[in-house]
Coordinates of C-alpha atoms in Angstrom, one line a residue:
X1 CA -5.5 -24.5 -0.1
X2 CA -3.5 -26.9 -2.4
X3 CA -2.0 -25.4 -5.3
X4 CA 0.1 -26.8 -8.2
X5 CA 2.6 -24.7 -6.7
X6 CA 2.4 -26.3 -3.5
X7 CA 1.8 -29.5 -4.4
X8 CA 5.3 -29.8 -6.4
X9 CA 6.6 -28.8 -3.2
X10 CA 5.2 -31.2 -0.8
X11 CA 5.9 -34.0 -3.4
X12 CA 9.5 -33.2 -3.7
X13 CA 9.9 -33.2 -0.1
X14 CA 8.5 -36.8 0.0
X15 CA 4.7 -36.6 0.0
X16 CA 2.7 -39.3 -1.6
X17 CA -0.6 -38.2 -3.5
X18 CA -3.7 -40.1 -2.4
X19 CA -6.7 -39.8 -4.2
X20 CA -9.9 -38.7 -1.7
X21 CA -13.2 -38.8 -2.8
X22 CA -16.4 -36.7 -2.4
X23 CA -18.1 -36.7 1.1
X24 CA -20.7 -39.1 1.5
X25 CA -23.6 -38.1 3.0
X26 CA -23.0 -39.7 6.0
X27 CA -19.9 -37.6 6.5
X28 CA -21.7 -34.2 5.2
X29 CA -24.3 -34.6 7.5
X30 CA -21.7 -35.1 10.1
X31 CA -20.2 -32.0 9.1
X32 CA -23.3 -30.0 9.1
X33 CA -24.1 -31.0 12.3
X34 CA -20.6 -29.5 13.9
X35 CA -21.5 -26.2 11.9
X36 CA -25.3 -25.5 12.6
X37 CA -26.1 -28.2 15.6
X38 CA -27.3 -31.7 16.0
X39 CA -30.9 -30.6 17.1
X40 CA -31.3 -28.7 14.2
X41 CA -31.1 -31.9 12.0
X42 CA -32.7 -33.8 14.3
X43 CA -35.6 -31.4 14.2
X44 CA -36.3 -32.3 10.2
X45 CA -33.8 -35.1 9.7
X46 CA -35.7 -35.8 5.9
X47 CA -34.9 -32.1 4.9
X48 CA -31.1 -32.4 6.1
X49 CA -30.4 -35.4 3.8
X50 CA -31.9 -33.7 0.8
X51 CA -30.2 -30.6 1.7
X52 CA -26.6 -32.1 2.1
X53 CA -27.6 -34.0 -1.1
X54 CA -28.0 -31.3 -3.1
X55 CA -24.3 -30.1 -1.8
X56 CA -22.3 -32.9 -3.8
X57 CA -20.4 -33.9 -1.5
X58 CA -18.7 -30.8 -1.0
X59 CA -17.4 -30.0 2.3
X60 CA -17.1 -26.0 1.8
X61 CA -20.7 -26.1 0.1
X62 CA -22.0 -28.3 3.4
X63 CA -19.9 -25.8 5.4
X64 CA -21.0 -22.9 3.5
X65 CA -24.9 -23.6 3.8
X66 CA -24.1 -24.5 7.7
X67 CA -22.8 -21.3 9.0
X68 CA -26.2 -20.0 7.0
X69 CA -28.2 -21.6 9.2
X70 CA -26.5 -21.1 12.3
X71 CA -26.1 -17.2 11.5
X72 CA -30.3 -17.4 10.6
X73 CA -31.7 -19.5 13.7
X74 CA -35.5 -18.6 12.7
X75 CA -34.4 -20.2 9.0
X76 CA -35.9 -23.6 8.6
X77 CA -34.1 -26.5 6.8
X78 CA -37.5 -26.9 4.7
X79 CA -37.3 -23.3 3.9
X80 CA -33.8 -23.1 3.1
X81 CA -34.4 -26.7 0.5
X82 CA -37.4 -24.9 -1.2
X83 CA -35.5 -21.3 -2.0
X84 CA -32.5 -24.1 -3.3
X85 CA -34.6 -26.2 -5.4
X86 CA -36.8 -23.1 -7.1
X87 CA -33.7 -21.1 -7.3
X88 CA -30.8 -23.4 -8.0
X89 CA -31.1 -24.8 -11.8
X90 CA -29.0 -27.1 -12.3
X91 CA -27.6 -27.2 -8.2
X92 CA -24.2 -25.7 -8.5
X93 CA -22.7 -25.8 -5.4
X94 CA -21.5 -22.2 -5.7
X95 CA -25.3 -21.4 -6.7
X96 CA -26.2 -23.2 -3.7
X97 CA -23.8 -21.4 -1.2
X98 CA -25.1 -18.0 -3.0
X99 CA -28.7 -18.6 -2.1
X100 CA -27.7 -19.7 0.9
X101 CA -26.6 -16.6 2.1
X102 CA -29.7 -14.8 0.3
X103 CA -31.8 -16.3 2.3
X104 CA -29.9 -15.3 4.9
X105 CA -29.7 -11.8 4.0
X106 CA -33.6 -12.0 3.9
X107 CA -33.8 -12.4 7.4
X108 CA -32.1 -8.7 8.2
X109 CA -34.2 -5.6 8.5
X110 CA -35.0 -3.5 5.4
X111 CA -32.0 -0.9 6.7
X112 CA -29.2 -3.6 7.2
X113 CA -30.8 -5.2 3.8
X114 CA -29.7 -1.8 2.4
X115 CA -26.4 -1.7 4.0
X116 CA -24.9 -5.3 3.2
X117 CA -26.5 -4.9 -0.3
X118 CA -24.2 -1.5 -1.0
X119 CA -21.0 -3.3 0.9
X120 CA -21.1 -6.5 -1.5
X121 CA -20.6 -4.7 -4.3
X122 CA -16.8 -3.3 -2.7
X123 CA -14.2 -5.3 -4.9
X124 CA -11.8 -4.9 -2.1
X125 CA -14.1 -6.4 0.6
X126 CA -12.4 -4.6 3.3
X127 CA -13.9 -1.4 4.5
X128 CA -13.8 1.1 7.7
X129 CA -16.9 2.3 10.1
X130 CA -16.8 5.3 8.9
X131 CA -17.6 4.8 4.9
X132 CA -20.6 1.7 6.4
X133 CA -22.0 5.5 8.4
X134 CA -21.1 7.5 5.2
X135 CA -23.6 4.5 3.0
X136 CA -26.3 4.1 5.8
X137 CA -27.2 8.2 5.8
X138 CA -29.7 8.3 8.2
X139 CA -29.9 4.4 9.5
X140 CA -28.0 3.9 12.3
X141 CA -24.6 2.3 11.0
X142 CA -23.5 0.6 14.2
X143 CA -26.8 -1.5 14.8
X144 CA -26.6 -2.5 10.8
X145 CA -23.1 -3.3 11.5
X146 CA -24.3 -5.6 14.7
X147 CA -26.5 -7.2 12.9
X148 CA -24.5 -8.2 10.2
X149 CA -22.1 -9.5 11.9
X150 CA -24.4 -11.3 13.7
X151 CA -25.4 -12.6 10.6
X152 CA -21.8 -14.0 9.6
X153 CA -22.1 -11.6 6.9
X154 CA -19.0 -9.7 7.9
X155 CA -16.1 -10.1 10.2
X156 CA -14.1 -7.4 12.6
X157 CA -10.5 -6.6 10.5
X158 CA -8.9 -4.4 13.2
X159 CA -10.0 -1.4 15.4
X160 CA -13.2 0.5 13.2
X161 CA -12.5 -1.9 10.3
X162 CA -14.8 -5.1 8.9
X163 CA -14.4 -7.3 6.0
X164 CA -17.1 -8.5 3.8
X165 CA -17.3 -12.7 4.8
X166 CA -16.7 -14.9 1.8
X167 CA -16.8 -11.3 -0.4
X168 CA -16.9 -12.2 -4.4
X169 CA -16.7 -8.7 -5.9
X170 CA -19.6 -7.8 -8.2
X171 CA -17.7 -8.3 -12.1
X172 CA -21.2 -7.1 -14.6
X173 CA -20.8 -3.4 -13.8
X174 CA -24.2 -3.6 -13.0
X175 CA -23.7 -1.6 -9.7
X176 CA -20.9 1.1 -11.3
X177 CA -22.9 4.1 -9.5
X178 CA -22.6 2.2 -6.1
X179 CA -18.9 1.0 -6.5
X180 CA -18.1 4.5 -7.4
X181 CA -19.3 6.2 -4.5
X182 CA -17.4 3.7 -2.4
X183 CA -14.1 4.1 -4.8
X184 CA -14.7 7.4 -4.1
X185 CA -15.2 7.9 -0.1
X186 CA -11.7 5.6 0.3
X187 CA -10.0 7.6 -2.3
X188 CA -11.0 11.1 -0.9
X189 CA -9.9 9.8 2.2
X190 CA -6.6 8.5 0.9
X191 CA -6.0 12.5 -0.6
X192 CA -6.6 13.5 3.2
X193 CA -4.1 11.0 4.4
X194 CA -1.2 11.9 1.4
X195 CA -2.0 15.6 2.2
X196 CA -1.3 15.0 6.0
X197 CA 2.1 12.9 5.2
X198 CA 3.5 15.1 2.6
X199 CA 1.5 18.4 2.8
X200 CA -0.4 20.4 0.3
X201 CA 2.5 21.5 -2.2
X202 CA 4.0 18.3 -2.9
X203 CA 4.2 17.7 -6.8
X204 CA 1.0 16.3 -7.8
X205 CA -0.6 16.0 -11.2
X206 CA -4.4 15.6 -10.4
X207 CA -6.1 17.9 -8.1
X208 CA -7.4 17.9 -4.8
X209 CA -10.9 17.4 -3.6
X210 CA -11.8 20.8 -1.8
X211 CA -14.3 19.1 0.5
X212 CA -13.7 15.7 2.8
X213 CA -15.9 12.8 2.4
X214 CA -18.7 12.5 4.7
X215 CA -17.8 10.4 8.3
X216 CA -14.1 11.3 6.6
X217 CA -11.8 9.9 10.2
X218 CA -9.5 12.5 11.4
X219 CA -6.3 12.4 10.2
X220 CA -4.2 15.1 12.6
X221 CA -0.7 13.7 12.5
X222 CA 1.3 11.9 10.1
X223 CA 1.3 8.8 12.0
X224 CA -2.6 8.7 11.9
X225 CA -2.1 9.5 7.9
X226 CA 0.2 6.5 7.2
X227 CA -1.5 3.9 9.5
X228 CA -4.6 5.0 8.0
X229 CA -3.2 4.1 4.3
X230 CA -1.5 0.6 5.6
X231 CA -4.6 -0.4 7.1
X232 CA -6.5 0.3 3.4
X233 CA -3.5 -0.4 0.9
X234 CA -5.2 -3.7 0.1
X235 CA -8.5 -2.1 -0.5
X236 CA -7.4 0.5 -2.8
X237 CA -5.0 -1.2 -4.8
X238 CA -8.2 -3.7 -5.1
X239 CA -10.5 -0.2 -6.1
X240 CA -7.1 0.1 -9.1
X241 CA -7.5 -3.0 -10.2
X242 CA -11.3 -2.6 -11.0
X243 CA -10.7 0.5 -12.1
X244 CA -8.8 -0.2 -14.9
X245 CA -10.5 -3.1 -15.5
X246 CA -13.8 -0.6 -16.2
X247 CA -11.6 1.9 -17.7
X248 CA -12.2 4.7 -14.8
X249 CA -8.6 5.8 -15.9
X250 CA -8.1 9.5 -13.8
X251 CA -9.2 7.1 -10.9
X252 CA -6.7 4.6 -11.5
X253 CA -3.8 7.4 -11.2
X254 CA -5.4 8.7 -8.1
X255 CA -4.9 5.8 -6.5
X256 CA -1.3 5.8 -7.4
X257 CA -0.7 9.5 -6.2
X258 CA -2.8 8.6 -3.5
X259 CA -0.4 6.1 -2.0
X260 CA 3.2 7.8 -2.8
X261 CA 3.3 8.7 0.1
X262 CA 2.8 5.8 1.8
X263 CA 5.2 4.1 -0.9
X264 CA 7.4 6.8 0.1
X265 CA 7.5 5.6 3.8
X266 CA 6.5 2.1 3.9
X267 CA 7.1 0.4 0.8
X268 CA 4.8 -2.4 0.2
X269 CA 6.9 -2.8 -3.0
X270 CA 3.9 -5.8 -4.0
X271 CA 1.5 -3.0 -4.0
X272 CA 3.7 -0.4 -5.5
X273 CA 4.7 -2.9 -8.1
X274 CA 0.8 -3.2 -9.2
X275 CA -0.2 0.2 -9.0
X276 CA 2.7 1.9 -11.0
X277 CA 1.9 -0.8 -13.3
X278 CA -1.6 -0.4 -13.8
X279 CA -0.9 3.3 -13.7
X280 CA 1.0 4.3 -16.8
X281 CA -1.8 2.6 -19.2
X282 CA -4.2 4.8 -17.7
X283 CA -2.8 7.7 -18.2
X284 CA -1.8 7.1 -21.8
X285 CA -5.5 6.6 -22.2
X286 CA -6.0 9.8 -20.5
X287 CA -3.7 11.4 -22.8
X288 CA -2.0 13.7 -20.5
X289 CA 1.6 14.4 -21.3
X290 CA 2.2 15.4 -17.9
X291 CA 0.3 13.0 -15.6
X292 CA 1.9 10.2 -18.1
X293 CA 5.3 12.0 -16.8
X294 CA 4.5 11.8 -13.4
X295 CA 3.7 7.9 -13.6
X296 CA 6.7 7.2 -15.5
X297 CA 9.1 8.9 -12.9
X298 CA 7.0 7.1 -10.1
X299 CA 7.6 3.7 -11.7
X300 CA 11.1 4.2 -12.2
X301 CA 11.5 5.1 -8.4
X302 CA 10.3 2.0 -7.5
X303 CA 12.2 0.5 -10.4
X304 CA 14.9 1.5 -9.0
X305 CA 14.3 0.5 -5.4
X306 CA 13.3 -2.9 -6.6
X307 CA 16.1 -3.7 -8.5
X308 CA 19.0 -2.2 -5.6
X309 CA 19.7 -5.7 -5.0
X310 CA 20.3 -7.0 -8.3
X311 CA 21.9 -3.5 -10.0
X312 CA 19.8 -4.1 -13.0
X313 CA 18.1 -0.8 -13.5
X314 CA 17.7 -0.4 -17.6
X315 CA 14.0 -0.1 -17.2
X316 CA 14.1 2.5 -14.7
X317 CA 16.4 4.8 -16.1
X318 CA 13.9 3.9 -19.4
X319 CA 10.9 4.9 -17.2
X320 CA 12.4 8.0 -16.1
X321 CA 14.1 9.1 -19.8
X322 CA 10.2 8.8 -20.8
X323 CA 9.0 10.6 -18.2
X324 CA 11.9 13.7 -18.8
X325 CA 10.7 13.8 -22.6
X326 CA 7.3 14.0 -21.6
X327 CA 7.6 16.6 -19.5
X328 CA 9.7 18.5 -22.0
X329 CA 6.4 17.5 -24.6
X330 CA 4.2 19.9 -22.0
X331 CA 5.6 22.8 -22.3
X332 CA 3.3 24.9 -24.4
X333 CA 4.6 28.6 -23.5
X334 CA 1.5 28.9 -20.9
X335 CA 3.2 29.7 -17.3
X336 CA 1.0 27.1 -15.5
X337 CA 2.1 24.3 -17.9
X338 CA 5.5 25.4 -18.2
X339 CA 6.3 25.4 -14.7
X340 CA 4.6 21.9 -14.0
X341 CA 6.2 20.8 -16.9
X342 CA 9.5 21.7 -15.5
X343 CA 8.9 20.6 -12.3
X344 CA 8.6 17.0 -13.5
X345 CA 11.2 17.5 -15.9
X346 CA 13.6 18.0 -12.8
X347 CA 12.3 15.5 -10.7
X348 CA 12.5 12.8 -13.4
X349 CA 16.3 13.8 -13.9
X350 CA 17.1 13.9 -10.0
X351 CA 15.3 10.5 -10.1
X352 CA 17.6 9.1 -12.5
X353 CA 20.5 11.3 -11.2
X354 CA 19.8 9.0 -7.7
X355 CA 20.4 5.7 -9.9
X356 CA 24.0 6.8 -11.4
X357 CA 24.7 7.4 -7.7
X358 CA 23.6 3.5 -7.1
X359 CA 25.6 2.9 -9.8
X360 CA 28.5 4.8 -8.9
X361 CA 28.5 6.9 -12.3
X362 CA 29.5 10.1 -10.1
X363 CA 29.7 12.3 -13.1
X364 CA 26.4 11.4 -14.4
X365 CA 24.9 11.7 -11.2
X366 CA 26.3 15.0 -10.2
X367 CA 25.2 16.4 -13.7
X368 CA 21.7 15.5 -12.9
X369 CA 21.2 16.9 -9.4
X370 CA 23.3 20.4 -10.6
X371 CA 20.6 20.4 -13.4
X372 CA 17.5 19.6 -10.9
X373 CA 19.2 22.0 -8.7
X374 CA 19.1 24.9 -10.9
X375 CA 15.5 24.7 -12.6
X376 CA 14.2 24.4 -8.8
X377 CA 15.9 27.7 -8.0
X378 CA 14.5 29.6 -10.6
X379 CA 11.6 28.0 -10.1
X380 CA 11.8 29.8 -7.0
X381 CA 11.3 26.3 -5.2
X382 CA 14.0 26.7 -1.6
X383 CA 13.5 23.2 -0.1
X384 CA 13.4 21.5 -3.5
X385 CA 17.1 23.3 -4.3
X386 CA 17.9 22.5 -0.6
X387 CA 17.1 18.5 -1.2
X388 CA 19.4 18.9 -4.5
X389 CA 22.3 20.4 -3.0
X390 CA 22.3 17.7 -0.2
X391 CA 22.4 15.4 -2.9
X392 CA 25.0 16.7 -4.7
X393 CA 27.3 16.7 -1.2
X394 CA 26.3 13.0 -1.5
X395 CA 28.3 12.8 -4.7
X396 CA 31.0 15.1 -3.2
X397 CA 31.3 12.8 -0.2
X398 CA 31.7 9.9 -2.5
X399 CA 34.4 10.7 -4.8
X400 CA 36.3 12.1 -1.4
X401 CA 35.3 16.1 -1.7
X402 CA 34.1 15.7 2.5
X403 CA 34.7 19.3 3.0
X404 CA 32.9 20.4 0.3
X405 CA 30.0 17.7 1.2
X406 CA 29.9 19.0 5.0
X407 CA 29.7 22.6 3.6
X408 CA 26.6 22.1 1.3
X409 CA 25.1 19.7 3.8
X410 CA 25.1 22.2 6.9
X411 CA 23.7 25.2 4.0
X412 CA 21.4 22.8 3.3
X413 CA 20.1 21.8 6.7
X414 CA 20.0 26.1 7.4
X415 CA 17.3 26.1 4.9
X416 CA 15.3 23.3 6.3
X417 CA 15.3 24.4 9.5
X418 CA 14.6 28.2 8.3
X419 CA 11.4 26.2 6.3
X420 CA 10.6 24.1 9.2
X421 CA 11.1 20.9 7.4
X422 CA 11.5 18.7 10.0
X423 CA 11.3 15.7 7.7
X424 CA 14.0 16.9 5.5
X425 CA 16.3 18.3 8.3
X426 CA 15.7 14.4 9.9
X427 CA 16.4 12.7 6.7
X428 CA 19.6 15.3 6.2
X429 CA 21.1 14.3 9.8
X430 CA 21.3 10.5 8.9
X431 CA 24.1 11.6 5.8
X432 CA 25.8 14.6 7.9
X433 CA 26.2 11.7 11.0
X434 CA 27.8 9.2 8.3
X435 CA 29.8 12.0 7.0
X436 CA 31.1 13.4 10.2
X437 CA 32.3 9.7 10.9
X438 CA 34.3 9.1 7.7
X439 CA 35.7 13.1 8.6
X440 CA 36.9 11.1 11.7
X441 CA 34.9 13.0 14.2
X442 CA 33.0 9.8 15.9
X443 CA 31.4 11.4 18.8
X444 CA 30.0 14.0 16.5
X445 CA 28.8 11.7 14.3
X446 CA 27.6 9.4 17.6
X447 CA 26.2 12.2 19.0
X448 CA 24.6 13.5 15.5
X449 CA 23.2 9.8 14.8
X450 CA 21.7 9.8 18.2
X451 CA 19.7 13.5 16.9
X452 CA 18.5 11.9 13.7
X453 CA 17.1 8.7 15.0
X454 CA 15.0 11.0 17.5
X455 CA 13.9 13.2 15.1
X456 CA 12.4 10.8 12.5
X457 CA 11.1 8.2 15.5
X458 CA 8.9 11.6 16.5
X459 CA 8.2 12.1 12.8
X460 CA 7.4 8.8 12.2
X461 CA 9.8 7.8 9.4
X462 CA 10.6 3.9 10.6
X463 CA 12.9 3.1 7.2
X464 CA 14.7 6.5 7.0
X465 CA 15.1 5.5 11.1
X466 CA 16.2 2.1 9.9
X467 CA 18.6 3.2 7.4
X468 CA 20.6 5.7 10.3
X469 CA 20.8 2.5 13.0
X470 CA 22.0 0.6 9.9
X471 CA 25.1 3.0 9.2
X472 CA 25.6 3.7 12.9
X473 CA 25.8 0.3 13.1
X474 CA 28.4 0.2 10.2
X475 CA 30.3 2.9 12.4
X476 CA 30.3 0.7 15.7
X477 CA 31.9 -2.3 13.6
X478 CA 34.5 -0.3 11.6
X479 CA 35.8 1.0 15.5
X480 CA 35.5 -2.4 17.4
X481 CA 32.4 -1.8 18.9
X482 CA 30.7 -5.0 18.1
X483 CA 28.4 -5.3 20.3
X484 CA 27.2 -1.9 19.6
X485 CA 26.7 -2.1 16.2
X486 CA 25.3 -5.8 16.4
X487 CA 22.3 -4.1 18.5
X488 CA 22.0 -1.2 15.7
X489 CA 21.9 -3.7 13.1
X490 CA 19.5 -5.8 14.8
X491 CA 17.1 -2.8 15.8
X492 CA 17.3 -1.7 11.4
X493 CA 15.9 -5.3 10.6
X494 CA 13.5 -5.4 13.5
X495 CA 12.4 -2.0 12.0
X496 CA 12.0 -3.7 8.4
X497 CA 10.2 -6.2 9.1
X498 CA 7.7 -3.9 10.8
X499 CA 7.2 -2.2 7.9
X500 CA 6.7 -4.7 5.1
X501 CA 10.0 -4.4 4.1
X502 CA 11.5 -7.8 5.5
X503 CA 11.8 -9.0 2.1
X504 CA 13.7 -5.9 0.3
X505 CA 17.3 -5.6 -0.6
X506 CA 17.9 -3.3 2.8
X507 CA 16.7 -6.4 5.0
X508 CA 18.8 -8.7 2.9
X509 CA 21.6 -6.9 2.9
X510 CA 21.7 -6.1 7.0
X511 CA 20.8 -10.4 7.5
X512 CA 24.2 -10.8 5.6
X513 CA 26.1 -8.5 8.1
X514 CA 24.7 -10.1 11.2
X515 CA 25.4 -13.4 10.0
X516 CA 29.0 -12.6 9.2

């Protein structure tokens, strides 16, 4: 599609404009031909001219109406021209494509009538087996699936997953009850997926369903979990948007909690971007002092994230400031609300205690992890103290304390292991393998880089795994092993770009060392 955007580009690289007019209808009946078949003009050649007419001279309307035709081989031109002329006052050629496909969508039986006419209404267009099963209730799902595709009505999108064909989301509200049940089928799945990831005792500030959706897929392992949210990102941030837009606020957030997780492990910092955005309104519609907390402290993460690359990181330490006074605002002397309340209260601060570490404020930093530490132990919360201490070695290892950092590192690691935390014990290797290198011991830290990439390649954490070849690369280069750490550097980037992170500050940042 030409865009203004696009257009200023192709005319600063030399392109002249030239000025093309409407098809004649000559050339649309051409066209149509290619699309539906010669023979089926030829059959009522008076009825193709009238019906290519009627399309302007508009090659996606001709195009549009075509691939009706062919999809509907019982439809006749004369048929088609009649529902067009009683339907289409005055002959829009969107109007036209819309009956089009009506008429179309006539030709089904009544149970894939019932299917497509529930699908349409999906603002994100996309959509998995499973949720066309969960609509169909006792029709059979698969055959209304066939026939719709035979139809041109929908399209395959992956394994299990179809996409609505030339899908215009329904905008009235009309259909609220319908688009909420599907909202809701991908978002209780999306619950299933973050529990699976992250497990049932991660710091959340709406509840969980109790029950699965019906048809909910099975989602056994964390790699299930996050290819499951990838593959329906687009879909739900979609679901957000026209959530918000209808003012379905506790619906919005969901979706943001929903996808931390996946956030967490595979950025889509587009996505993240919108949904963090679109997330904080809601809430201070909802009026929540704590879920506004949580949004604020999630923003600023990716705030922070966002902006690695250019340092910049006022708003995010304004998100997260927010979010700390908020959380202080929900304390209200009941124990439930007290403790959640401090719970967000430290992660807010550790989350602004990880920017002074960008930022090299070591002081500031340290303050803020030895406070985060401390509420999570008499919180009586091990593996959240455990992160905080490994945090603070960060600091120690920073400002040159390596002893110290090795001691609270391998404490901290105890407790991991003790909790089985494999995910935190993997993430803890990648700093105790860089720290055991600048302590001079580079076997060890060879050896304990080696560990860590094992660990979260099993556990499915591709840009923690990126971030360990990247500094075992950094360890090859600083002891002449170039080729070595070319190849780690090279595998980190490969790994980035895998996971829609080719874009980021990490992927910029290991481009510059292997062009150097």
């Amino acid at each position: 599609m030409i865009t203004d955007k696009n257009r200023a580009q192709f005319v600063a690289e030399g392109a002249e404009h030239v000025a093309v007019g409407p098809f004649t209808v000559d050339h649309s009946l051409t066209l149509l031909s290619r699309v539906c078949g010669r023979q089926r003009l030829d059959r009522e050649p008076g009825e193709a001219r009238e019906l290519v007419t009627l399309c302007q001279g508009r090659p996606s309307t001709v195009s549009a109406v075509g691939t009706q035709l062919r999809s509907a081989p019982e439809l006749t031109l004369a048929a088609l021209l009649r529902k067009l002329t009683a339907e289409a006052a005055p002959p829009e050629p969107r109007t036209i494509e819309m009956i089009a496909k009506r008429a179309v969508v006539a030709s089904l039986d009544e149970s894939s009538q019932e299917l497509y006419r529930r699908l349409r209404h999906h603002p994100g267009g996309g959509f998995p087996t499973e949720l066309a099963t969960a609509l169909s209730g006792d029709s059979d799902a698969e055959s209304g699936l066939r026939s719709l595709e035979t139809k041109q009505l929908i399209s395959p999108d992956g394994p299990g997953w179809w996409r609505l064909v030339d899908h215009t989301p329904d905008e009235t509200g009309a259909h609220a009850d319908e688009i909420r049940a599907i909202m809701d089928w991908h978002l209780r799945v999306a619950q299933l997926a973050d529990v699976a990831i992250l497990g049932p005792h991660r710091l959340r500030v709406l509840p969980l369903e109790d029950d699965p959706p019906p048809n909910a897929p099975l989602l056994e392992t964390v790699g299930q979990a996050l290819d499951w949210l990838d593959t329906d990102v687009a879909n739900l941030v979609a679901l957000a948007q026209y959530a918000a837009d209808q003012g379905w606020d506790h619906r919005v957030v969901m979706v943001q909690q929903s996808l931390w997780a996946l956030y967490l492990h595979r950025r889509h910092p587009g996505y993240w971007d919108i949904t963090a955005r679109l997330a904080i309104p809601a809430a201070q519609r909802i009026g929540d002092p704590v879920i506004e907390s949580r949004m604020r402290a999630e923003r600023g993460r990716h705030l922070h994230e966002k902006n690695l690359r250019t340092g910049r990181f006022d708003e995010a330490l304004d998100e997260l400031e927010q979010a700390r006074r908020l959380a202080v605002d929900a304390l209200d002397g009941t124990e439930t609300n007290d403790r959640l309340g401090r719970r967000l209260e430290a992660s807010a601060t550790d989350m602004a205690g990880r920017i002074h570490y960008t930022q090299r404020r070591y002081d500031d930093a340290l303050t803020a992890f030895r406070f985060a530490c401390q509420v999570n132990r008499e919180l009586g919360l091990p593996r959240a103290e455990a992160l905080m201490r490994q945090f603070i070695a960060g600091v120690y290892q920073a400002t040159g304390r390596l002893q110290d950092a090795l001691s609270l590192m391998l404490k901290a690691r105890e407790v991991f292991l003790l909790l089985d935390a494999e995910r935190d014990e993997a993430r803890l290797l990648i700093e105790l393998a860089d720290l055991w290198g600048r302590l001079g011991d580079v076997e060890q830290a060879l050896l304990t880089f080696n560990t860590a990439a094992k660990r979260l390649f099993d556990c499915q954490m591709y840009l923690h795994l990126a971030k360990a070849m990247e500094l075992r690369g950094d360890l090859c280069h600083e002891h002449g092993f170039a080729a070595e750490a070319r190849e780690a550097w090279q595998q980190a980037l490969r790994i980035h770009n895998e996971q829609n992170n080719g874009a980021g500050a990490d992927a910029k940042r290991l481009a510059e060392k292997l062009a150097n």
